[in-house]
Coordinates of C-alpha atoms in Angstrom, one line a residue:
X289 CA 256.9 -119.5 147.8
X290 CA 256.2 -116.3 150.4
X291 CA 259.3 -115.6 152.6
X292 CA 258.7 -116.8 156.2
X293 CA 257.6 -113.6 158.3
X294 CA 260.5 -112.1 160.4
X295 CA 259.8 -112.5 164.7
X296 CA 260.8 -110.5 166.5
X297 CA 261.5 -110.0 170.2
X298 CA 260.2 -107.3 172.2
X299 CA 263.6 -105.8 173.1
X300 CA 264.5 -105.7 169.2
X301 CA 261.0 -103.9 168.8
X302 CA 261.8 -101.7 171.7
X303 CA 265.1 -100.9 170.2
X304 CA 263.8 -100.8 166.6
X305 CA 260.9 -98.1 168.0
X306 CA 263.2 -95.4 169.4
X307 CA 266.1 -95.8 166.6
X308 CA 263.9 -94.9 163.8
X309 CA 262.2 -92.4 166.3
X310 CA 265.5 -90.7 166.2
X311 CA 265.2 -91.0 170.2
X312 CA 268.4 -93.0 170.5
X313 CA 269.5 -90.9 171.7
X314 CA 267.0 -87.6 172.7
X315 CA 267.6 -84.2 171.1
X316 CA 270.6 -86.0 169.0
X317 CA 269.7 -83.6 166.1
X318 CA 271.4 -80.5 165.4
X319 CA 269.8 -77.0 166.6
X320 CA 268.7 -76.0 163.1
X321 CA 265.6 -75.3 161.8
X322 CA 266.4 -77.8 159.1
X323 CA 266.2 -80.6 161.6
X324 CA 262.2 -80.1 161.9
X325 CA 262.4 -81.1 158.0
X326 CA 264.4 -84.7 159.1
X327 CA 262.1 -85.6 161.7
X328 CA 259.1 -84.7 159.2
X329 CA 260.7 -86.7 156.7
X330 CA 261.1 -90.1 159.4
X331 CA 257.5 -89.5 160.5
X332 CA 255.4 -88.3 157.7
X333 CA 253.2 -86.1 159.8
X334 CA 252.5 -84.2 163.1
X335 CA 250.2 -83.8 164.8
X336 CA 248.8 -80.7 165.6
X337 CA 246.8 -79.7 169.1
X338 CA 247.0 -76.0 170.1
X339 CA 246.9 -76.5 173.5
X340 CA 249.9 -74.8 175.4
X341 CA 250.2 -76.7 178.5
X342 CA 253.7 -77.8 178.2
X343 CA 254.2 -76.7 175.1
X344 CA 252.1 -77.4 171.8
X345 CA 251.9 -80.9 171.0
X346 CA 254.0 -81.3 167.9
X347 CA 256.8 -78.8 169.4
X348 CA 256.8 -81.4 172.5
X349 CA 257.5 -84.3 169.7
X350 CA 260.5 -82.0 167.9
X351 CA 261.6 -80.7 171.5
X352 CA 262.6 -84.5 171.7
X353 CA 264.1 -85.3 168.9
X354 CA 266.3 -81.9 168.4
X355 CA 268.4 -80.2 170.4
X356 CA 267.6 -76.5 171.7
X357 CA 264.4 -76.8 169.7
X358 CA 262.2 -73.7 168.9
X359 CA 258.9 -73.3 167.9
X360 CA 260.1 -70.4 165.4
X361 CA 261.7 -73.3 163.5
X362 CA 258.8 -75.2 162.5
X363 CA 256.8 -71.7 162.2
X364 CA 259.3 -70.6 159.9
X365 CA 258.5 -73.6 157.4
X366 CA 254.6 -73.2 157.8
X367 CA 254.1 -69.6 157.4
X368 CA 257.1 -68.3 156.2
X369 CA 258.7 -70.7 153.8
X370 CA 255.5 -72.9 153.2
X371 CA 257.7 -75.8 152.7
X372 CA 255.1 -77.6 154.9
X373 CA 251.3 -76.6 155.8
X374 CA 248.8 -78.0 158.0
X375 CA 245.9 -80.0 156.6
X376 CA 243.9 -82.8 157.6
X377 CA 245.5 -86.6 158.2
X378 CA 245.0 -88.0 161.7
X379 CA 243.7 -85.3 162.6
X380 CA 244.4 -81.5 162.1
X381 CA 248.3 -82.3 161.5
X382 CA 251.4 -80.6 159.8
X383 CA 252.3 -82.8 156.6
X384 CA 255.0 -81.7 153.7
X385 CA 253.8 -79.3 151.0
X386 CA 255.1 -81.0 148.3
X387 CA 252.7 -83.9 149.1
X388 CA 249.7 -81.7 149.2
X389 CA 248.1 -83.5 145.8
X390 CA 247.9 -86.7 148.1
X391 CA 246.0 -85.0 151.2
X392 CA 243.3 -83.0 149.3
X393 CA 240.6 -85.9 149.4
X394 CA 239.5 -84.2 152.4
X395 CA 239.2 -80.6 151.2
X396 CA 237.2 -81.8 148.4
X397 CA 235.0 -84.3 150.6
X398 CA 234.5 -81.1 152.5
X399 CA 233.8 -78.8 149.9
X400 CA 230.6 -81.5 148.7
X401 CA 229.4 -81.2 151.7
X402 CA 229.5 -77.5 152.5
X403 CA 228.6 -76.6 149.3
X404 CA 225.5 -78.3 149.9
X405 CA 224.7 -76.7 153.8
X406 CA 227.3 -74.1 155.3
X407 CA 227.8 -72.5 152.2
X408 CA 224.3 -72.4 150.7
X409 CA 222.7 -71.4 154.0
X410 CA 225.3 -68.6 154.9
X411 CA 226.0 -67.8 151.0
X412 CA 226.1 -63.7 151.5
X413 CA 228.7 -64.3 154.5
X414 CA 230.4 -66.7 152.9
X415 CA 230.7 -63.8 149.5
X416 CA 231.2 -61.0 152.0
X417 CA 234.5 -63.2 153.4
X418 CA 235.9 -63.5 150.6
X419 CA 235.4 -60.4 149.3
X420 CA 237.7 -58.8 152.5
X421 CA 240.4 -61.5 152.1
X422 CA 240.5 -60.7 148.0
X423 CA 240.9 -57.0 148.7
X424 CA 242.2 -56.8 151.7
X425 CA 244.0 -59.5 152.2
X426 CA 244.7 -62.3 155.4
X427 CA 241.9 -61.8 157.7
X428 CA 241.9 -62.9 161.1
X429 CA 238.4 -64.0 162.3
X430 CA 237.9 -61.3 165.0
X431 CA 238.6 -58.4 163.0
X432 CA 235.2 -58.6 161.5
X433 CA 233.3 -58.1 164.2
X434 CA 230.9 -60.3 166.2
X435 CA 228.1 -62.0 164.8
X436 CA 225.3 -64.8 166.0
X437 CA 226.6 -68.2 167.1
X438 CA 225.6 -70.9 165.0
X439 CA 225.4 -74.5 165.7
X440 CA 229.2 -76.1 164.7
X441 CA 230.0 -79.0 165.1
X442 CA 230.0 -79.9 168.7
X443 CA 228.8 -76.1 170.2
X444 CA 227.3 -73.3 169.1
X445 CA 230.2 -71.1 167.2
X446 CA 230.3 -67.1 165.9
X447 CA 229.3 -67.9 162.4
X448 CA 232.0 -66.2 161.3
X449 CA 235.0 -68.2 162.8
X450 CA 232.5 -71.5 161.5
X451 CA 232.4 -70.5 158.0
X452 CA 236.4 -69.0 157.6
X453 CA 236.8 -72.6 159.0
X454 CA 234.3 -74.5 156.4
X455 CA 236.3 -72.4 153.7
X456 CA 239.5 -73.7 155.1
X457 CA 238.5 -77.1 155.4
X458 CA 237.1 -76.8 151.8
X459 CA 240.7 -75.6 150.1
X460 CA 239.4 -72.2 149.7
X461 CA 241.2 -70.3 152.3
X462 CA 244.5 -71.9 153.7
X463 CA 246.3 -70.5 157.0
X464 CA 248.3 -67.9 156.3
X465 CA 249.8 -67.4 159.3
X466 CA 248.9 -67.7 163.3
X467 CA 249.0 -65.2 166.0
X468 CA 249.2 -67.3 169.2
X469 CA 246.8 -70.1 168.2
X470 CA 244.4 -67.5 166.2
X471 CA 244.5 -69.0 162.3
X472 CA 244.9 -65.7 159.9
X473 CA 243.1 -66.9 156.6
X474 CA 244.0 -66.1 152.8
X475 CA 243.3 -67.7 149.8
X476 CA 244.4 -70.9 149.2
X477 CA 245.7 -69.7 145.5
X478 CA 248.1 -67.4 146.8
X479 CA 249.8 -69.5 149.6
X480 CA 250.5 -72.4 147.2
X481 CA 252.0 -73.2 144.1
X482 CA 249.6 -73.6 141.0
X483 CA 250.8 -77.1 139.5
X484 CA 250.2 -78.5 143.2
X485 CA 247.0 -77.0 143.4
X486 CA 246.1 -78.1 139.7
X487 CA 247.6 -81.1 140.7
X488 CA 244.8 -84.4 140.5
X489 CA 245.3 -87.8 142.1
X490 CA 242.9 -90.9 141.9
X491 CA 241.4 -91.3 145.3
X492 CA 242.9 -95.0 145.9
X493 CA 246.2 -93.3 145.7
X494 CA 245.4 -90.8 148.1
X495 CA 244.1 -92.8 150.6
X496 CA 246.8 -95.8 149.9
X497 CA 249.1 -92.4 150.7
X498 CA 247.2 -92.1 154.2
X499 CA 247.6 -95.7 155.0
X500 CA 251.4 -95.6 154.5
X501 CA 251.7 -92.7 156.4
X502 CA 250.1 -94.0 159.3
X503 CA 252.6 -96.7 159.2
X504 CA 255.5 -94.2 158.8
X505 CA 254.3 -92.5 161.7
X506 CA 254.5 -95.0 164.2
X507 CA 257.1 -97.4 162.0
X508 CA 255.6 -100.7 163.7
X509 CA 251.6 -100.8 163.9
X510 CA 249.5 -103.6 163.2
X511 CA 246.0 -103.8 161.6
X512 CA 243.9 -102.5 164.3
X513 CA 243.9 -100.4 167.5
X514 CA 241.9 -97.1 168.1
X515 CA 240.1 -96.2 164.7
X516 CA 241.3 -92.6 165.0
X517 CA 244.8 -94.0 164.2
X518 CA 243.0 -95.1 160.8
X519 CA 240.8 -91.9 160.0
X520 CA 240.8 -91.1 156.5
X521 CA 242.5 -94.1 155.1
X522 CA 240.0 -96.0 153.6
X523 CA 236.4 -96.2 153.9
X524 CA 236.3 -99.3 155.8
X525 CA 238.7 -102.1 156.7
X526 CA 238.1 -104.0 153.5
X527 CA 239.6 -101.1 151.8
X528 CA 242.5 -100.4 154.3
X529 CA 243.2 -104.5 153.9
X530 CA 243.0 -104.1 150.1
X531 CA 245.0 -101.0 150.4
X532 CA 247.6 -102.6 152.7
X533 CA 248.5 -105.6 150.7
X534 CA 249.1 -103.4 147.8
X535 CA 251.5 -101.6 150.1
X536 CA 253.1 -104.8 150.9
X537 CA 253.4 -106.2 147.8
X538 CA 255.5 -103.1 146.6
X539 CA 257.5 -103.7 149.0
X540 CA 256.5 -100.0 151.1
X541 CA 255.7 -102.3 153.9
X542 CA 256.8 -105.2 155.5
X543 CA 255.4 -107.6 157.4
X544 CA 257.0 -108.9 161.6
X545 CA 255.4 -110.9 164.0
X546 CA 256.7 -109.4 167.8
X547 CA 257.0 -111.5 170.4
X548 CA 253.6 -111.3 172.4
X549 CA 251.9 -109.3 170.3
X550 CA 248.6 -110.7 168.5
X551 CA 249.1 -110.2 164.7
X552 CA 251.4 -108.8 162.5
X553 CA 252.9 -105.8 162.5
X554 CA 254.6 -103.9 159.9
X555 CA 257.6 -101.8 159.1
X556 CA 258.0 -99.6 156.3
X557 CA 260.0 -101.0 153.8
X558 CA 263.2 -98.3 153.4
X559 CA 263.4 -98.9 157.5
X560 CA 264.2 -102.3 157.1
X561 CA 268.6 -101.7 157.6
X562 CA 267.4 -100.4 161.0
X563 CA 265.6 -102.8 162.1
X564 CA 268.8 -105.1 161.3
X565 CA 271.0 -102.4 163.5
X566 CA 268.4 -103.5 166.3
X567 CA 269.0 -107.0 166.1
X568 CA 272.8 -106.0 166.4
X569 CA 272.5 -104.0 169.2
X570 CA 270.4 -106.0 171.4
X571 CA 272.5 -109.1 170.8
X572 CA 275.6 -107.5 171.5
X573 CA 273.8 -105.5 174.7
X574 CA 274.7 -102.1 173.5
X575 CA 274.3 -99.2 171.2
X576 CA 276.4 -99.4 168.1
X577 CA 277.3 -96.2 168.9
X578 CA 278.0 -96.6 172.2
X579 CA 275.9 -93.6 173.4
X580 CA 274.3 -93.7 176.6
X581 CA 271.0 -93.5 177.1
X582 CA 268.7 -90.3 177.6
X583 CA 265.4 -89.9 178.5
X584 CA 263.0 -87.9 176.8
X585 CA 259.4 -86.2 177.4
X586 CA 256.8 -87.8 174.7
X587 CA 254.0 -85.1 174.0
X588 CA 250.8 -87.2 174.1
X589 CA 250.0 -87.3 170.6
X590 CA 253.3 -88.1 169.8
X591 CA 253.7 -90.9 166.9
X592 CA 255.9 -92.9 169.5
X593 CA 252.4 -93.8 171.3
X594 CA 249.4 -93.5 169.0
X595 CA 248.8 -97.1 169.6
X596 CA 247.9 -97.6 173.0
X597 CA 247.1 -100.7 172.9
X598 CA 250.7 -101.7 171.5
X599 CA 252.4 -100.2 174.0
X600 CA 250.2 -102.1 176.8
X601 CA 251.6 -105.2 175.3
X602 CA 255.1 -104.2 174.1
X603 CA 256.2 -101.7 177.6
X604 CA 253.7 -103.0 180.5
X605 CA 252.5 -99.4 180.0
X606 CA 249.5 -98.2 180.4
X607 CA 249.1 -94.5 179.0
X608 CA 245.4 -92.2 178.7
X609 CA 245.9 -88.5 178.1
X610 CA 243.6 -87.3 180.2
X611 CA 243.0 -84.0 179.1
X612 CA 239.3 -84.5 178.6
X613 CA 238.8 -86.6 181.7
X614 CA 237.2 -85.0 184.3
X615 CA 239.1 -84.1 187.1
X616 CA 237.8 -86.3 189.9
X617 CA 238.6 -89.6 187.4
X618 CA 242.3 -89.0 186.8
X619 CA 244.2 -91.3 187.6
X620 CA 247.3 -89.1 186.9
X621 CA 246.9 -85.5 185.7
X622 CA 245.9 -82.8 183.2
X623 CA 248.6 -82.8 180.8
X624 CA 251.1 -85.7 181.7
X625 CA 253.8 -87.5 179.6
X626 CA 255.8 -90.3 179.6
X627 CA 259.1 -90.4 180.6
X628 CA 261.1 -92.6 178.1
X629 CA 264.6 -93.8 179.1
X630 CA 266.6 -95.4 176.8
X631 CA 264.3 -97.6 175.0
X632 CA 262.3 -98.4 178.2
X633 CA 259.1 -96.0 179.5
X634 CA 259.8 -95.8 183.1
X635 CA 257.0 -93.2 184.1
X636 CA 255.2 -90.2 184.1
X637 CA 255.6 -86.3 184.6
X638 CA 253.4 -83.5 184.2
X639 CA 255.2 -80.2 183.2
X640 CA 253.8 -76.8 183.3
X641 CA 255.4 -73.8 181.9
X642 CA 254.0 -70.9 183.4
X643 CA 255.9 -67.8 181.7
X644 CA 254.2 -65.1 183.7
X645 CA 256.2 -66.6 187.2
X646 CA 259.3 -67.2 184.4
X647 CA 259.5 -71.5 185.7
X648 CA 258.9 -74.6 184.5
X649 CA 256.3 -76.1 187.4
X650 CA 256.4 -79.8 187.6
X651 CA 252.9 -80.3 189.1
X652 CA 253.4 -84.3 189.1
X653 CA 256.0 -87.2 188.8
X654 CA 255.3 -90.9 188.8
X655 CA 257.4 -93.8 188.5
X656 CA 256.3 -97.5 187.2
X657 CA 256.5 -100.4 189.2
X658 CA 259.6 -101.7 189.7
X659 CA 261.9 -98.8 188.5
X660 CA 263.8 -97.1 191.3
X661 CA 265.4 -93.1 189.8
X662 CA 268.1 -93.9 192.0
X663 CA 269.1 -97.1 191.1
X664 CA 269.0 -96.7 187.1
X665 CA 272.6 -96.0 186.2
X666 CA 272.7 -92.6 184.9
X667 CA 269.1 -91.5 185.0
X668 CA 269.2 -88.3 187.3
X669 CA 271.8 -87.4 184.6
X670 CA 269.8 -88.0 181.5
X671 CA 266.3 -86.7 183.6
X672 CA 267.6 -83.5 184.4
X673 CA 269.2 -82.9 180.5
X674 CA 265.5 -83.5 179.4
X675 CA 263.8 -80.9 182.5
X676 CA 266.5 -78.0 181.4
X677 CA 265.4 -78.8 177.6
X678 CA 262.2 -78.3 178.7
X679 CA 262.9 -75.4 180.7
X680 CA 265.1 -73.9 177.8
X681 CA 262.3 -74.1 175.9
X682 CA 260.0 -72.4 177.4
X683 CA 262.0 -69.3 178.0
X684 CA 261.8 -69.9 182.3
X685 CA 264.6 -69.0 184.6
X686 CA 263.6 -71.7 187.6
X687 CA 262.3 -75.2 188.2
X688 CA 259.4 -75.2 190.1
X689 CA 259.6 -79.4 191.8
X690 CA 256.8 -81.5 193.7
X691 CA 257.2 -80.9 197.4
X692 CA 256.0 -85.2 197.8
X693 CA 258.4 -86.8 200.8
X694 CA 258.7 -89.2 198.1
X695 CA 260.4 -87.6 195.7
X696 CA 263.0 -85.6 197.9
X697 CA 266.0 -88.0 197.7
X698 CA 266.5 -87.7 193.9
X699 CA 265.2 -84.2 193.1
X700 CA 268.0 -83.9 195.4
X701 CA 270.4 -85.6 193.1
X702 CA 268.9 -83.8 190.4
X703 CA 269.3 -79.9 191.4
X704 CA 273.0 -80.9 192.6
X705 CA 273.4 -82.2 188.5
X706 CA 271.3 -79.0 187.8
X707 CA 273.7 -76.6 189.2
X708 CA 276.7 -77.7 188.6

């Protein structure tokens, strides 16, 4: 006979969410580059977006999860050690190198596919490239000169940026190292190990791999949502519910029901003790610990929120990066986050850093319905710990604030905790 399913209420799941985050509290891991390696270990995966707002998006997720975090950390293990490399899960996203064998489906999906177009139309490009990188070594795309845009993907592209990237995405070349956000290209043989490379596993166990790790990304999703949270993982939902009970029944996932959420949801199966230390806190009405709470900044691709629809239901929060919308239809701004406190999202703020002027500018703050800054005990605390992370990060001297009437009373409070 099946064990009953486990309910749970939406403050345990609230609680369960940011403990095996490691956001209970914010920056709580030590200022060592080794603590990028624990939060990659919780996770799985990061997401990587290059745009530099705020910061990048997967050193906004590590900015909030370790204390005085920096970007040479997790560079360090890319590029340097090679302990982790970027490849691509849900999306274009920084996974362990010692799991490589389970993400190169998609280098070999791609390398069927370009070896019959990109490669066979552009074949004297594609020898001249690799004929540079062999003798010459890493190769950035624009020291070979301009050549005729060809149609890529979604725009027209300098064919040779396209076709370094089709050799990329085939396993060919890897990333050797980046200069800003420009990808420096090498051979994929000499930035990784032979046996991984030589290394085959049976596509089911790949893509049961890319199931689980969407699952140990987020820790509590369900069967459905957006279908980018599901790209890569099986070739249809047939296969991701064949993969997924296969999961279960090894016990790698487990199966809740949350209060007022349609469906199940599941928690991978190793998290289960935590999940337990939820229970415990929320009945008791306090942290085992005894730690107050701290607010952090989630990046927008953060694991924390991949499921929008989830966090609709479980927070009463309703969150669109609106990066890509155009200006006149936002209802909030470019590149906003939300403001977690505690285990509670409270609201939104939109941080700039603008190194030139040397200050963090924060071009927008909004609060949810219902939540007062001033009334939450210790919040102007716990906000202005996560703005002078922020600002710490980003190497600025000042904190440029939002001159709305609104806001005056605690920014107030704020710059008095600031400068003390």
């Amino acid at each position: 006979m099946a064990e009953p399913i486990p309910h749970l209420s939406r403050a345990v799941a609230r609680r369960f969410l940011v403990l095996r985050h490691l956001l209970a509290p914010p920056r709580a891991l030590p200022a060592a580059p080794e603590s990028v390696l624990r939060v990659i270990d919780r996770v799985g995966s990061l997401q990587f977006d290059p745009l530099e707002i705020a910061g990048r998006n997967h050193d906004l997720v590590l900015l909030a999860r370790i204390a005085g975090y920096r970007r040479e950390w997790t560079d360090r293990w890319l590029y340097g050690d090679r302990v982790l490399y970027e490849t691509y899960n849900k999306q274009l996203s920084i996974v362990p190198t010692a799991e490589l064998p389970w993400y190169r489906l998609t280098w070999d999906r791609n390398h069927a596919e370009h070896s019959g177009g990109a490669f066979d139309v552009h074949a004297p490009l594609v020898e001249e490239l690799l004929g540079r990188i062999r003798e010459g070594g890493p190769l950035l795309p624009r020291d070979v000169g301009p050549r005729a845009s060809i149609e890529w993907y979604w725009r027209p592209t300098n064919q040779v940026r396209a076709i370094l990237e089709a050799l990329a995405e085939a396993g060919i070349l890897g990333i050797a190292r980046r200069e800003g956000n420009l990808r420096v290209y090498d051979l994929a043989e000499r930035l990784f190990p032979a046996e991984l490379l030589e290394t085959r596993v049976p596509e089911g166990d790949q893509r049961r791999h890319r199931l689980l790790s969407r699952y140990r990304g987020h820790g509590l999703l369900g069967t459905g949502g957006d279908s980018l949270l599901w790209y890569g993982t099986g070739r249809d939902a047939a296969e991701r519910h064949a993969l997924r009970a296969e999961l279960v029944e090894a016990g790698a996932l487990r199966p809740v029901i949350v209060e007022g959420v349609p469906g199940e949801r599941y928690v991978v199966g190793p998290e289960w003790p935590l999940l337990e230390q939820s229970e415990r806190e929320v009945a008791a009405g306090e942290p085992a610990d005894g730690v107050e709470p701290g607010v952090a900044f989630l990046a927008p691709l953060d694991p924390f929120v991949w499921d929008r629809r989830f966090l609709r239901t479980l927070h009463d929060f309703d969150y669109v990066w609106e990066v890509y919308v155009p200006a006149a239809k936002r209802r909030w701004g470019y590149y906003v986050l939300p403001i977690l406190f505690g285990d509670r999202l409270v609201g939104r703020i939109e941080p700039r850093i603008e190194r030139r002027a040397g200050s963090l500018r924060v071009a927008g703050l909004w609060w949810e319905d219902g939540f007062d800054p001033l009334e939450a005990d210790g919040f102007a605390a716990a906000f202005a710990a996560a703005v002078a992370a922020h600002r710490d990060f980003g190497g600025t001297q000042r904190i440029v604030w939002p001159r709305t009437v609104r806001h005056r009373p605690f920014l107030t409070q704020v710059r008095a905790i600031l400068g003390r």
